[in-house]
C-alpha cells in the first residue's frame, strides 16, 4: 500500500461515561454506543417461541460484543508542516463492560426506544434470554451515525429496506453539565406542535386493518385523537360532557419516546407535564380504581401572571385510565386553523375554527428562548422575486431543493424530462465522494474479529478500514470521471472546455508518473493502489470547480423553470407529510453537520430544537409513491 499522505500516530484515550441524576448515561454516549454495537453485529434471523424474527440479535450477542467493542475513526486533513500533503489521524475507542453492565446498557437502549423485544414489543424490560430488533427510531439514529462517520453499512442495507424508519426525529437540546432538556416556552411550543401534528389526527375507522408500516406512518402524523364522553353526578343529577381532541396519557408518553429525542417515560412525562403547565392540555378523567397505583409527575417554573395560560406548576398522571385533551390554547398554538385542512378530522361535526393567535406565538421571538428557524417553502420558493435578488434567490432555492428528499426527487424527474439529469447526479456524487474522503470508521468486537492480514503486516481495525476505504475512494473517483467527464461518457456533462482539459491534463500527468504510460481514461485494478491521498485531494479540488459550474447552471436555468411546473405547484399544496411550512425548527439531513445549530461549544446554552430527516425513509417513500421497487440501501450524502 503506497503512502496515503503522512500517517499520524494513533490517538487513544479512556474515560468513564457520565451519568445523569436518573442514573442513565448522557444521551450522546447512549446513541453512539448503541450505533457502534449495531454496526458490529450481524443482524440475522433468530427463533423464539416457535416464531422467526429477521434482522434481530440476542441478549448473548449484545453482551459478547459490548464486552470487547472497538470503534476506530480515521480523519484526513492537511499536514501542518506541509499543507500540500494529507495527514491521516486514527482514533480508537474501546468499550469493555461486564455482562450485567451490558444488560443495563441495553435496558437504556430500550428506554430510549432504540430497540424492542421482537416477541413482545410492549415489554419494557431487557431480558436475559431475549431476541431484539431495531425500532424505526433506532434505524434513524443508526443511519445518521453510519452516514456521518463514514462507516461501511452494506451488511445492514437489508434492514433499512425492509423495516419502517422514523422519517423525522425531533431533537431537544440539553445542558452540557447534566444532560437535562433545556426547557423554554419556544422549545415547548415546537415540541407541542410536533406532538399534535399539523392537523388533528383522528383514528381512521378502518385503522384495525392497517399493516404495521401503515399504522406507524399514521402515528407519525401526531398523537392519535378520539372524542370521549365524561359522566359525573352533581347535586344528585347526572351530567354528561362531550370532550373533543382527547388522547390517552400512556399513548402520549409512547409517542414522545418514539418520535423525539426524549429518553424514557420519565422524561416524556416531564415534557407532558410542561404541556399542562403551559395550558396546552388538561386532564379530562382518571377513572382508576382506588387500589391502582398512580405515578404523577410535577414540574415547576415561573409564571408571567395576568391572563397568561402559563402556570407555575404542571402535573401529568401516568396511569392507564388517564385521559387528556388539547385545550383551546393548545389548538391555537398548534395552528390547525392555518394548515391546509386535509387531515382526518373528528367524527363529531360540531367543531369550531379558532383563528386567534396564541400568546405563545407572540413570545416565540423572544431573545431568551431560541428556536433555529427554518425558512418555509413558501418563502424559499416564492416566485415573485425582484430582478435584483433573482440570482441569489435561485441559489437558495436550489440548496433547499437538494436538502429536501421529495423535492429533490421531483427536481430530478424534471431534469430527466429535460435531458440534463446528469447535472444533479454529478453534484450529489461529488458531495458523497468529498464526505467519504474526509472520514471513515469501523466497529469490531470479539464476535466478529477483523480479517487476517498477510504475513508480517500489522494493522489496527481503523488502519485496515482506511486502507480498504482508500481503494474504494480511488475507484469512486474514476467512476465519476468515466461517467460524467470522459469523452463520449454515458452521462457526459456540458462544461467549460478549459476545465475539462485541465482535469485530463492532471490525470495524464499523474498516471505518467505512476505507471510510465499516458492515461487512457480508465484504470486497471492493479493501478488503483498507486494513487495516494494527496493526489485524490487534488482531484476533489478539480471536481469542486466543476460542481460550482454545474450548480450555477441548475440555479440559473433549471430552478426557475421547475418552480413553474404543475407538479411543483401540486407538491406545495399537498405538503402534509413533509411539513414544508414549518418554521419552528431547523431541518437537517441525516448526513448534516456533526454539530447541529445551537450546539457549538462556544454557544450559550439557551435551548432549542432541530429535526433530522432520514434519507433512507424519504427515498423509500418517494419510490413507493412512484410504484418503484425498493433497491438496496445506499449510503450517500443526500
CSV table of C-alpha atoms in Angstrom, one decimal, residues 230-516:
chain,number,residue,atom,x,y,z
A,230,UNK,CA,-67.4,12.1,30.7
A,231,UNK,CA,-70.3,11.4,33.1
A,232,UNK,CA,-70.4,12.9,36.5
A,233,UNK,CA,-73.0,13.4,39.3
A,234,UNK,CA,-73.5,16.9,40.7
A,235,UNK,CA,-76.2,17.5,43.4
A,236,UNK,CA,-77.8,14.2,42.7
A,237,UNK,CA,-78.0,14.9,39.0
A,238,UNK,CA,-76.1,13.1,36.2
A,239,UNK,CA,-74.2,15.4,33.9
A,240,UNK,CA,-72.8,14.3,30.5
A,241,UNK,CA,-70.0,16.3,28.9
A,242,UNK,CA,-68.6,15.7,25.4
A,243,UNK,CA,-64.8,16.3,25.1
A,244,UNK,CA,-63.0,16.5,21.8
A,245,UNK,CA,-59.4,16.1,20.8
A,246,UNK,CA,-58.6,13.6,23.6
A,247,UNK,CA,-55.9,11.1,24.0
A,248,UNK,CA,-54.7,8.5,26.5
A,249,UNK,CA,-51.9,9.6,28.9
A,250,UNK,CA,-49.8,6.5,28.2
A,251,UNK,CA,-50.2,6.9,24.4
A,252,UNK,CA,-48.7,10.4,24.8
A,253,UNK,CA,-45.6,9.0,26.6
A,254,UNK,CA,-45.2,6.4,23.9
A,255,UNK,CA,-45.4,9.0,21.1
A,256,UNK,CA,-42.8,11.3,22.7
A,257,UNK,CA,-40.4,8.4,23.1
A,258,UNK,CA,-40.9,7.2,19.5
A,259,UNK,CA,-40.6,10.5,17.6
A,260,UNK,CA,-38.4,12.7,19.7
A,261,UNK,CA,-35.0,12.6,21.4
A,262,UNK,CA,-36.8,12.1,24.8
A,263,UNK,CA,-35.2,9.2,26.7
A,264,UNK,CA,-37.6,7.1,28.7
A,265,UNK,CA,-41.1,7.5,30.1
A,266,UNK,CA,-40.0,9.7,33.0
A,267,UNK,CA,-38.6,12.3,30.7
A,268,UNK,CA,-41.6,12.0,28.4
A,269,UNK,CA,-43.9,12.5,31.4
A,270,UNK,CA,-41.9,15.7,32.4
A,271,UNK,CA,-42.5,17.1,28.9
A,272,UNK,CA,-46.2,16.2,29.1
A,273,UNK,CA,-46.3,18.0,32.4
A,274,UNK,CA,-44.8,21.0,30.7
A,275,UNK,CA,-47.7,20.9,28.2
A,276,UNK,CA,-50.1,21.1,31.2
A,277,UNK,CA,-48.1,23.9,32.8
A,278,UNK,CA,-48.3,25.9,29.6
A,279,UNK,CA,-52.0,25.4,29.3
A,280,UNK,CA,-51.8,23.3,26.2
A,281,UNK,CA,-53.5,20.1,27.5
A,282,UNK,CA,-55.7,19.4,30.5
A,283,UNK,CA,-56.9,16.3,32.4
A,284,UNK,CA,-60.4,15.0,31.4
A,285,UNK,CA,-60.6,12.0,33.7
A,286,UNK,CA,-58.7,9.4,35.5
A,287,UNK,CA,-61.0,6.5,36.4
A,288,UNK,CA,-58.5,4.2,38.0
A,289,UNK,CA,-59.6,2.0,40.9
A,290,UNK,CA,-58.7,3.1,44.4
A,291,UNK,CA,-56.1,0.3,44.8
A,292,UNK,CA,-54.4,1.1,41.5
A,293,UNK,CA,-51.1,2.8,41.7
A,294,UNK,CA,-50.7,6.3,40.3
A,295,UNK,CA,-47.5,7.8,39.1
A,296,UNK,CA,-47.8,11.6,38.9
A,297,UNK,CA,-45.1,13.9,37.6
A,298,UNK,CA,-45.0,17.5,38.6
A,299,UNK,CA,-42.9,20.3,37.0
A,300,UNK,CA,-42.4,23.9,38.3
A,301,UNK,CA,-41.4,27.1,36.7
A,302,UNK,CA,-42.1,30.8,36.6
A,303,UNK,CA,-45.4,32.2,35.5
A,304,UNK,CA,-45.9,35.6,33.9
A,305,UNK,CA,-49.2,36.2,35.7
A,306,UNK,CA,-52.1,38.2,34.3
A,307,UNK,CA,-54.2,36.4,31.7
A,308,UNK,CA,-51.4,34.2,30.6
A,309,UNK,CA,-52.2,30.5,30.3
A,310,UNK,CA,-48.9,29.5,31.8
A,311,UNK,CA,-48.9,28.2,35.4
A,312,UNK,CA,-46.2,27.8,38.0
A,313,UNK,CA,-46.8,24.1,38.2
A,314,UNK,CA,-47.9,21.3,35.8
A,315,UNK,CA,-49.0,17.8,36.8
A,316,UNK,CA,-49.2,14.8,34.5
A,317,UNK,CA,-50.8,11.5,35.6
A,318,UNK,CA,-49.1,8.4,34.1
A,319,UNK,CA,-52.0,5.9,34.6
A,320,UNK,CA,-53.7,3.5,32.2
A,321,UNK,CA,-57.1,5.2,32.6
A,322,UNK,CA,-56.0,8.9,32.5
A,323,UNK,CA,-57.3,10.8,29.5
A,324,UNK,CA,-56.2,14.3,28.5
A,325,UNK,CA,-57.5,16.7,25.9
A,326,UNK,CA,-56.0,19.5,23.9
A,327,UNK,CA,-57.2,22.9,25.2
A,328,UNK,CA,-58.4,25.9,23.1
A,329,UNK,CA,-55.0,27.4,23.9
A,330,UNK,CA,-53.3,24.2,22.6
A,331,UNK,CA,-55.4,24.4,19.4
A,332,UNK,CA,-54.3,28.0,18.8
A,333,UNK,CA,-50.7,27.1,19.5
A,334,UNK,CA,-50.9,24.1,17.1
A,335,UNK,CA,-52.1,26.5,14.4
A,336,UNK,CA,-54.5,23.9,13.0
A,337,UNK,CA,-56.7,26.7,11.6
A,338,UNK,CA,-53.9,27.9,9.3
A,339,UNK,CA,-53.0,24.5,7.9
A,340,UNK,CA,-54.3,23.0,4.7
A,341,UNK,CA,-57.3,21.2,6.3
A,342,UNK,CA,-56.6,17.9,4.5
A,343,UNK,CA,-56.3,15.9,7.7
A,344,UNK,CA,-58.7,13.4,9.1
A,345,UNK,CA,-61.0,15.4,11.4
A,346,UNK,CA,-63.1,14.4,14.4
A,347,UNK,CA,-66.2,12.3,13.7
A,348,UNK,CA,-68.0,15.0,15.8
A,349,UNK,CA,-69.1,17.7,13.3
A,350,UNK,CA,-69.7,20.4,15.9
A,351,UNK,CA,-66.1,21.8,15.7
A,352,UNK,CA,-65.4,25.5,15.7
A,353,UNK,CA,-62.4,27.0,13.9
A,354,UNK,CA,-60.2,29.1,16.2
A,355,UNK,CA,-58.4,31.8,14.4
A,356,UNK,CA,-57.0,33.8,17.3
A,357,UNK,CA,-53.2,33.6,17.6
A,358,UNK,CA,-51.8,32.1,20.8
A,359,UNK,CA,-50.0,34.2,23.3
A,360,UNK,CA,-47.2,31.7,23.0
A,361,UNK,CA,-46.8,32.5,19.3
A,362,UNK,CA,-46.2,36.1,20.2
A,363,UNK,CA,-43.4,35.1,22.5
A,364,UNK,CA,-41.6,32.7,20.1
A,365,UNK,CA,-39.4,35.6,19.0
A,366,UNK,CA,-38.1,36.5,22.5
A,367,UNK,CA,-34.4,36.7,22.8
A,368,UNK,CA,-34.2,34.4,25.8
A,369,UNK,CA,-35.6,31.4,24.1
A,370,UNK,CA,-34.0,30.3,20.8
A,371,UNK,CA,-35.5,28.1,18.1
A,372,UNK,CA,-33.5,27.6,15.0
A,373,UNK,CA,-35.8,28.9,12.4
A,374,UNK,CA,-36.2,27.1,9.1
A,375,UNK,CA,-37.5,29.3,6.3
A,376,UNK,CA,-40.7,27.9,4.9
A,377,UNK,CA,-41.2,26.5,1.5
A,378,UNK,CA,-43.4,29.4,0.7
A,379,UNK,CA,-40.6,31.9,1.5
A,380,UNK,CA,-37.9,29.9,-0.2
A,381,UNK,CA,-40.0,29.2,-3.4
A,382,UNK,CA,-41.8,32.5,-3.8
A,383,UNK,CA,-41.8,33.1,-7.5
A,384,UNK,CA,-42.2,36.9,-7.1
A,385,UNK,CA,-38.6,37.9,-6.5
A,386,UNK,CA,-37.2,41.2,-7.7
A,387,UNK,CA,-34.6,41.1,-10.5
A,388,UNK,CA,-32.0,42.5,-8.1
A,389,UNK,CA,-32.2,39.4,-5.9
A,390,UNK,CA,-33.1,36.9,-8.5
A,391,UNK,CA,-29.8,35.1,-8.8
A,392,UNK,CA,-29.3,34.8,-5.0
A,393,UNK,CA,-32.8,33.6,-4.6
A,394,UNK,CA,-32.5,30.8,-7.1
A,395,UNK,CA,-29.3,29.7,-5.4
A,396,UNK,CA,-31.1,29.5,-2.0
A,397,UNK,CA,-33.9,27.7,-3.7
A,398,UNK,CA,-31.6,25.1,-5.2
A,399,UNK,CA,-30.0,24.4,-1.8
A,400,UNK,CA,-33.4,23.9,-0.3
A,401,UNK,CA,-34.5,21.6,-3.1
A,402,UNK,CA,-31.4,19.4,-2.8
A,403,UNK,CA,-31.8,19.2,1.0
A,404,UNK,CA,-35.5,18.0,0.8
A,405,UNK,CA,-35.8,14.4,-0.4
A,406,UNK,CA,-39.2,14.7,-2.1
A,407,UNK,CA,-38.4,18.0,-3.7
A,408,UNK,CA,-35.1,16.6,-4.9
A,409,UNK,CA,-36.8,13.6,-6.4
A,410,UNK,CA,-39.3,15.8,-8.2
A,411,UNK,CA,-36.5,18.1,-9.4
A,412,UNK,CA,-34.6,15.0,-10.7
A,413,UNK,CA,-37.6,13.9,-12.7
A,414,UNK,CA,-37.9,17.4,-14.2
A,415,UNK,CA,-34.2,17.4,-15.2
A,416,UNK,CA,-34.6,13.9,-16.7
A,417,UNK,CA,-37.5,15.1,-18.8
A,418,UNK,CA,-35.3,18.0,-20.0
A,419,UNK,CA,-32.3,15.7,-20.7
A,420,UNK,CA,-30.0,17.2,-18.1
A,421,UNK,CA,-30.4,14.9,-15.1
A,422,UNK,CA,-26.6,14.3,-15.1
A,423,UNK,CA,-26.1,17.8,-13.6
A,424,UNK,CA,-27.8,16.9,-10.3
A,425,UNK,CA,-26.3,13.3,-10.3
A,426,UNK,CA,-22.8,14.6,-10.7
A,427,UNK,CA,-23.2,17.2,-7.9
A,428,UNK,CA,-24.6,14.7,-5.5
A,429,UNK,CA,-21.9,12.0,-6.2
A,430,UNK,CA,-19.1,14.5,-5.7
A,431,UNK,CA,-20.7,15.6,-2.4
A,432,UNK,CA,-20.7,11.9,-1.4
A,433,UNK,CA,-17.1,11.5,-2.6
A,434,UNK,CA,-15.9,14.5,-0.6
A,435,UNK,CA,-17.6,13.3,2.6
A,436,UNK,CA,-16.1,9.8,2.3
A,437,UNK,CA,-12.6,11.2,1.6
A,438,UNK,CA,-12.6,13.1,4.9
A,439,UNK,CA,-13.6,10.4,7.4
A,440,UNK,CA,-14.0,6.7,7.7
A,441,UNK,CA,-14.8,4.5,10.7
A,442,UNK,CA,-15.2,0.9,11.7
A,443,UNK,CA,-16.6,-1.1,14.6
A,444,UNK,CA,-15.5,-4.6,15.6
A,445,UNK,CA,-15.7,-7.0,18.5
A,446,UNK,CA,-14.6,-10.4,19.7
A,447,UNK,CA,-17.6,-11.8,18.0
A,448,UNK,CA,-16.5,-10.6,14.5
A,449,UNK,CA,-12.7,-10.4,14.6
A,450,UNK,CA,-11.0,-8.4,11.7
A,451,UNK,CA,-9.9,-10.4,8.7
A,452,UNK,CA,-6.4,-11.8,8.8
A,453,UNK,CA,-3.5,-9.7,7.3
A,454,UNK,CA,-0.7,-11.0,5.1
A,455,UNK,CA,2.3,-12.4,7.0
A,456,UNK,CA,4.5,-9.7,8.5
A,457,UNK,CA,1.9,-6.9,8.2
A,458,UNK,CA,0.1,-5.5,11.3
A,459,UNK,CA,-2.8,-3.1,11.1
A,460,UNK,CA,-5.3,-2.0,13.6
A,461,UNK,CA,-9.0,-2.2,12.6
A,462,UNK,CA,-9.0,1.5,11.9
A,463,UNK,CA,-5.9,1.4,9.7
A,464,UNK,CA,-7.3,-1.6,7.8
A,465,UNK,CA,-10.6,0.1,7.3
A,466,UNK,CA,-8.8,3.2,6.0
A,467,UNK,CA,-6.8,1.1,3.5
A,468,UNK,CA,-9.9,-0.6,2.2
A,469,UNK,CA,-11.7,2.7,2.2
A,470,UNK,CA,-8.8,4.4,0.2
A,471,UNK,CA,-9.1,1.8,-2.5
A,472,UNK,CA,-12.8,2.3,-2.8
A,473,UNK,CA,-12.3,6.1,-3.0
A,474,UNK,CA,-9.9,5.7,-5.9
A,475,UNK,CA,-12.5,3.5,-7.7
A,476,UNK,CA,-15.2,6.1,-7.0
A,477,UNK,CA,-13.1,9.0,-8.2
A,478,UNK,CA,-12.5,7.4,-11.5
A,479,UNK,CA,-16.1,6.1,-11.8
A,480,UNK,CA,-17.2,9.8,-11.6
A,481,UNK,CA,-14.7,10.7,-14.2
A,482,UNK,CA,-15.7,7.9,-16.6
A,483,UNK,CA,-19.4,8.5,-16.1
A,484,UNK,CA,-19.6,12.3,-16.4
A,485,UNK,CA,-16.3,13.7,-17.7
A,486,UNK,CA,-14.5,11.3,-20.0
A,487,UNK,CA,-15.0,11.9,-23.8
A,488,UNK,CA,-18.2,10.3,-25.0
A,489,UNK,CA,-19.1,9.1,-21.5
A,490,UNK,CA,-22.6,7.8,-20.8
A,491,UNK,CA,-23.7,11.0,-18.9
A,492,UNK,CA,-21.2,13.5,-20.2
A,493,UNK,CA,-21.5,16.9,-18.7
A,494,UNK,CA,-21.7,20.1,-20.7
A,495,UNK,CA,-18.9,22.0,-19.0
A,496,UNK,CA,-16.3,24.6,-19.9
A,497,UNK,CA,-13.7,23.2,-22.4
A,498,UNK,CA,-10.8,24.6,-20.5
A,499,UNK,CA,-11.9,23.0,-17.2
A,500,UNK,CA,-12.2,19.6,-18.9
A,501,UNK,CA,-8.8,19.9,-20.4
A,502,UNK,CA,-7.2,20.9,-17.1
A,503,UNK,CA,-8.7,17.7,-15.4
A,504,UNK,CA,-7.5,15.5,-18.3
A,505,UNK,CA,-4.0,17.0,-18.2
A,506,UNK,CA,-3.7,16.4,-14.4
A,507,UNK,CA,-4.8,12.8,-14.7
A,508,UNK,CA,-2.3,12.2,-17.6
A,509,UNK,CA,0.5,13.8,-15.5
A,510,UNK,CA,-0.3,11.6,-12.5
A,511,UNK,CA,-0.6,8.4,-14.4
A,512,UNK,CA,2.5,9.1,-16.5
A,513,UNK,CA,4.4,9.5,-13.2
A,514,UNK,CA,2.9,6.4,-11.6
A,515,UNK,CA,2.8,3.9,-14.4
A,516,UNK,CA,5.1,5.4,-17.1
